[in-house]
Coordinates of C-alpha atoms in Angstrom, one line a residue:
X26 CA 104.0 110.3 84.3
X27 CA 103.9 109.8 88.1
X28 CA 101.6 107.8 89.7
X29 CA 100.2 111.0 91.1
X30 CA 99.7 112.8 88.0
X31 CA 97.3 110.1 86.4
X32 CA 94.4 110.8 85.5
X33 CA 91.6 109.3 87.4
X34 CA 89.5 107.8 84.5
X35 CA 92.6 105.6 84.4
X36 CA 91.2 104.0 87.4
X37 CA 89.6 100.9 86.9
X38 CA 87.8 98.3 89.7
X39 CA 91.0 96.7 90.0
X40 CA 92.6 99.4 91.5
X41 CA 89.7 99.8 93.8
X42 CA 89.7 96.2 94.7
X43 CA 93.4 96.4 95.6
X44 CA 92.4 99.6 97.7
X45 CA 89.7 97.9 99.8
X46 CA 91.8 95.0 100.5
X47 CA 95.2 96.6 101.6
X48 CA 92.5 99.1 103.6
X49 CA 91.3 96.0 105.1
X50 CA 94.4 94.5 106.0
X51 CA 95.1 97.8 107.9
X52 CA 92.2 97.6 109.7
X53 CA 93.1 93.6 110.8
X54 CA 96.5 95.5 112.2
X55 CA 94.6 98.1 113.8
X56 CA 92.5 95.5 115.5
X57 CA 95.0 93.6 116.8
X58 CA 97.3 96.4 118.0
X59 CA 93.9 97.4 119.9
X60 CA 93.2 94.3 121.5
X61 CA 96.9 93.7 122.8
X62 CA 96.5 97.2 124.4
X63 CA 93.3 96.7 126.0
X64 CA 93.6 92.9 126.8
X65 CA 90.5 92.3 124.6
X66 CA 90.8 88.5 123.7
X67 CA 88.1 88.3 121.4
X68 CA 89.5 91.4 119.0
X69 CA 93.0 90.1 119.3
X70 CA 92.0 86.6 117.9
X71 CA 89.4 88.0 116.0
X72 CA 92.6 88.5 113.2
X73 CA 93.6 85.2 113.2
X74 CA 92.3 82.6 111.1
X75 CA 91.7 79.7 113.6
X76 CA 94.4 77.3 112.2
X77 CA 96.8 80.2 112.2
X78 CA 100.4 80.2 114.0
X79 CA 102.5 83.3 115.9
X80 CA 106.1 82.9 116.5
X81 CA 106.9 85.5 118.9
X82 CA 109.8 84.3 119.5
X83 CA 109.2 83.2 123.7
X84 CA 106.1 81.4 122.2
X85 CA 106.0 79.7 118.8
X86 CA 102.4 77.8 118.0
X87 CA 98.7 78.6 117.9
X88 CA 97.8 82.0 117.4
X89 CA 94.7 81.8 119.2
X90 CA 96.5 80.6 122.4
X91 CA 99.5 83.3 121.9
X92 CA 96.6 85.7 122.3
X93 CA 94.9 84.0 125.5
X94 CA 98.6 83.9 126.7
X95 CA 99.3 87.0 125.9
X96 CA 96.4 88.7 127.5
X97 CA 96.1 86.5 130.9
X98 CA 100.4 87.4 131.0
X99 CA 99.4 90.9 130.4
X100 CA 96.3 91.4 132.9
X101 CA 98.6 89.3 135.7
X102 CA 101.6 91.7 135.3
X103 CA 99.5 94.5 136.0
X104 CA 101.2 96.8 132.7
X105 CA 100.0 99.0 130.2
X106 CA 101.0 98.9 126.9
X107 CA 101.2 100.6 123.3
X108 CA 101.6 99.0 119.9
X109 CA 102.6 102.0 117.3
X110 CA 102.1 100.8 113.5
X111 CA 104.2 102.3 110.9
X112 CA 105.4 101.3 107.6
X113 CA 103.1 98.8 106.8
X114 CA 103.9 97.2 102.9
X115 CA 101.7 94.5 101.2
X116 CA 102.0 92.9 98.3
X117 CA 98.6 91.4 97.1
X118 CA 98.6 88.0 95.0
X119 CA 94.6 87.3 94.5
X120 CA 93.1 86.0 98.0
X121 CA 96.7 86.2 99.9
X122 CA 99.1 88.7 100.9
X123 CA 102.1 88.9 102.7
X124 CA 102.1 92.2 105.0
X125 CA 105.2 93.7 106.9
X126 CA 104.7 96.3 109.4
X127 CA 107.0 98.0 111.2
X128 CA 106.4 98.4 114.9
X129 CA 107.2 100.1 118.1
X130 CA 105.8 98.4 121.4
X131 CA 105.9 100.4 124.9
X132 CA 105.1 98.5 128.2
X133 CA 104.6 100.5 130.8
X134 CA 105.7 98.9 134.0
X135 CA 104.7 100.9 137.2
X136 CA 105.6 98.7 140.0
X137 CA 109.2 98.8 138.4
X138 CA 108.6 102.7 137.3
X139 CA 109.9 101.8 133.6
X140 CA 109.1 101.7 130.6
X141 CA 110.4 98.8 128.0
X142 CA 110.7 99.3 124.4
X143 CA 110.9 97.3 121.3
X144 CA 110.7 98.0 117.9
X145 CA 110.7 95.8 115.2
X146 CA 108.4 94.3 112.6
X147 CA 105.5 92.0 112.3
X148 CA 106.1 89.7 108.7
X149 CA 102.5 88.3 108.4
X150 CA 101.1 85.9 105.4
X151 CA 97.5 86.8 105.5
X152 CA 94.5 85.3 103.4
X153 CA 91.6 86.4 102.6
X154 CA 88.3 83.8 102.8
X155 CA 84.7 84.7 101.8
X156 CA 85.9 88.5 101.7
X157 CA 87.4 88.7 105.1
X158 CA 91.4 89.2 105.6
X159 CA 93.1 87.9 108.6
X160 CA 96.4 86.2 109.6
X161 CA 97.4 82.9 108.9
X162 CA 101.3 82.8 109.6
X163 CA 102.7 85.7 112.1
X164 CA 106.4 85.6 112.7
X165 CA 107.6 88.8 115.0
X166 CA 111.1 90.2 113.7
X167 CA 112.9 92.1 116.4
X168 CA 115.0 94.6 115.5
X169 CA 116.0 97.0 118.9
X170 CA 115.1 97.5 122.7
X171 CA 115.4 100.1 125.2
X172 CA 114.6 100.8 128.6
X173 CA 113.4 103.8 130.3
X174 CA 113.2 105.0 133.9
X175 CA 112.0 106.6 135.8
X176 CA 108.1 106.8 134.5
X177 CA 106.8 110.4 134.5
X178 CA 103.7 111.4 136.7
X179 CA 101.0 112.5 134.9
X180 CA 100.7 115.7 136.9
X181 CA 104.8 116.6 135.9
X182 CA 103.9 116.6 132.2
X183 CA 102.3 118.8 129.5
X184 CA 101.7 121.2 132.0
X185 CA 100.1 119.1 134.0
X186 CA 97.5 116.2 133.2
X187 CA 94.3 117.2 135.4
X188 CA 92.9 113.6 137.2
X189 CA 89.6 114.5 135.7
X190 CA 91.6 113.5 132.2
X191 CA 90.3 110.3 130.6
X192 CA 93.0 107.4 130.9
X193 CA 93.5 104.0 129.5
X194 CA 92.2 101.2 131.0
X195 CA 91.7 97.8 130.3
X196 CA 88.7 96.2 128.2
X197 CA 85.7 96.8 128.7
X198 CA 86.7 99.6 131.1
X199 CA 88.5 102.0 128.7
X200 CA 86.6 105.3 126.9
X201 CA 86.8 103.2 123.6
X202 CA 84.5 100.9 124.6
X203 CA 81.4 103.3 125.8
X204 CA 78.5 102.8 123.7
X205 CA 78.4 106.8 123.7
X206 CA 81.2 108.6 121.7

């Protein structure tokens, strides 16, 4: 019998558990991948558990300080950029978990017109404390990069992207944040 042929009374808290927590882990990813992308420092850190580290290769140490590093290198540089999630695998062991997920990141450079992109994967060991999940060791595994030029104009693509479109911006400016939706 295949995992999708059993039959649900054979689902017991356990499973549930397990559910919650690898849909909570997602949701620390999500988070993250948000704040990068909108240079929110407090979601970005949020993630982290305070004593955690990031090695990111062109800064190894505090996670808290990759992320105010990150975000004040980001905002300076005047870029936009996209973290894509895919493939994300964890393997639960009680109140820890060691999480890999695949990753393509665009930055969006417009006073160079290009586009840089990597893709590779983020190895965390995450732990989970009074019910909460977040990261306590980040190590970033590259695996490719690319770059593209020139950028496309809005107005050239699709058919044409109108300017009354809603576009990215940076927090707290972007749609995401209205109180509204």
């Amino acid at each position: 019998m295949t995992p999708f042929e059993e039959n649900s009374t054979d689902i017991d808290a356990r499973d549930v558990a397990e559910l919650l927590d690898k849909s909570r882990l997602n949701e620390n990813m999500a988070l993250y991948c948000r704040g990068m992308d909108r240079k929110d420092l407090h979601s970005m850190q949020s993630t982290f558990w305070p004593e955690a580290t990031d090695d990111h290769g062109a800064y190894v140490g505090s996670a808290h300080e990759f992320c105010r590093w990150a975000c004040e290198n980001q905002k300076n540089g005047g870029h936009r950029s996209h973290h894509y999630i895919t493939n994300v695998l964890i393997d639960l062991n009680g109140d820890t978990a060691r999480r890999e997920s695949a990753v393509l990141y665009l930055m969006v450079l417009p006073d160079d017109d290009r586009i840089d992109l990597m893709g590779g994967r983020y190895r965390d060991f995450c732990e989970k404390r009074e019910g909460v999940w977040k990261v306590l060791r980040r190590t970033v595994i590259f695996d490719y990069a690319h770059q593209m030029t020139p950028i496309a104009d809005f107005v050239d693509v699709f058919g044409g992207i109108p300017s009354t479109a809603h576009f990215g911006a940076l927090y707290p400016a972007d749609a995401i944040y209205e109180a509204d939706w």
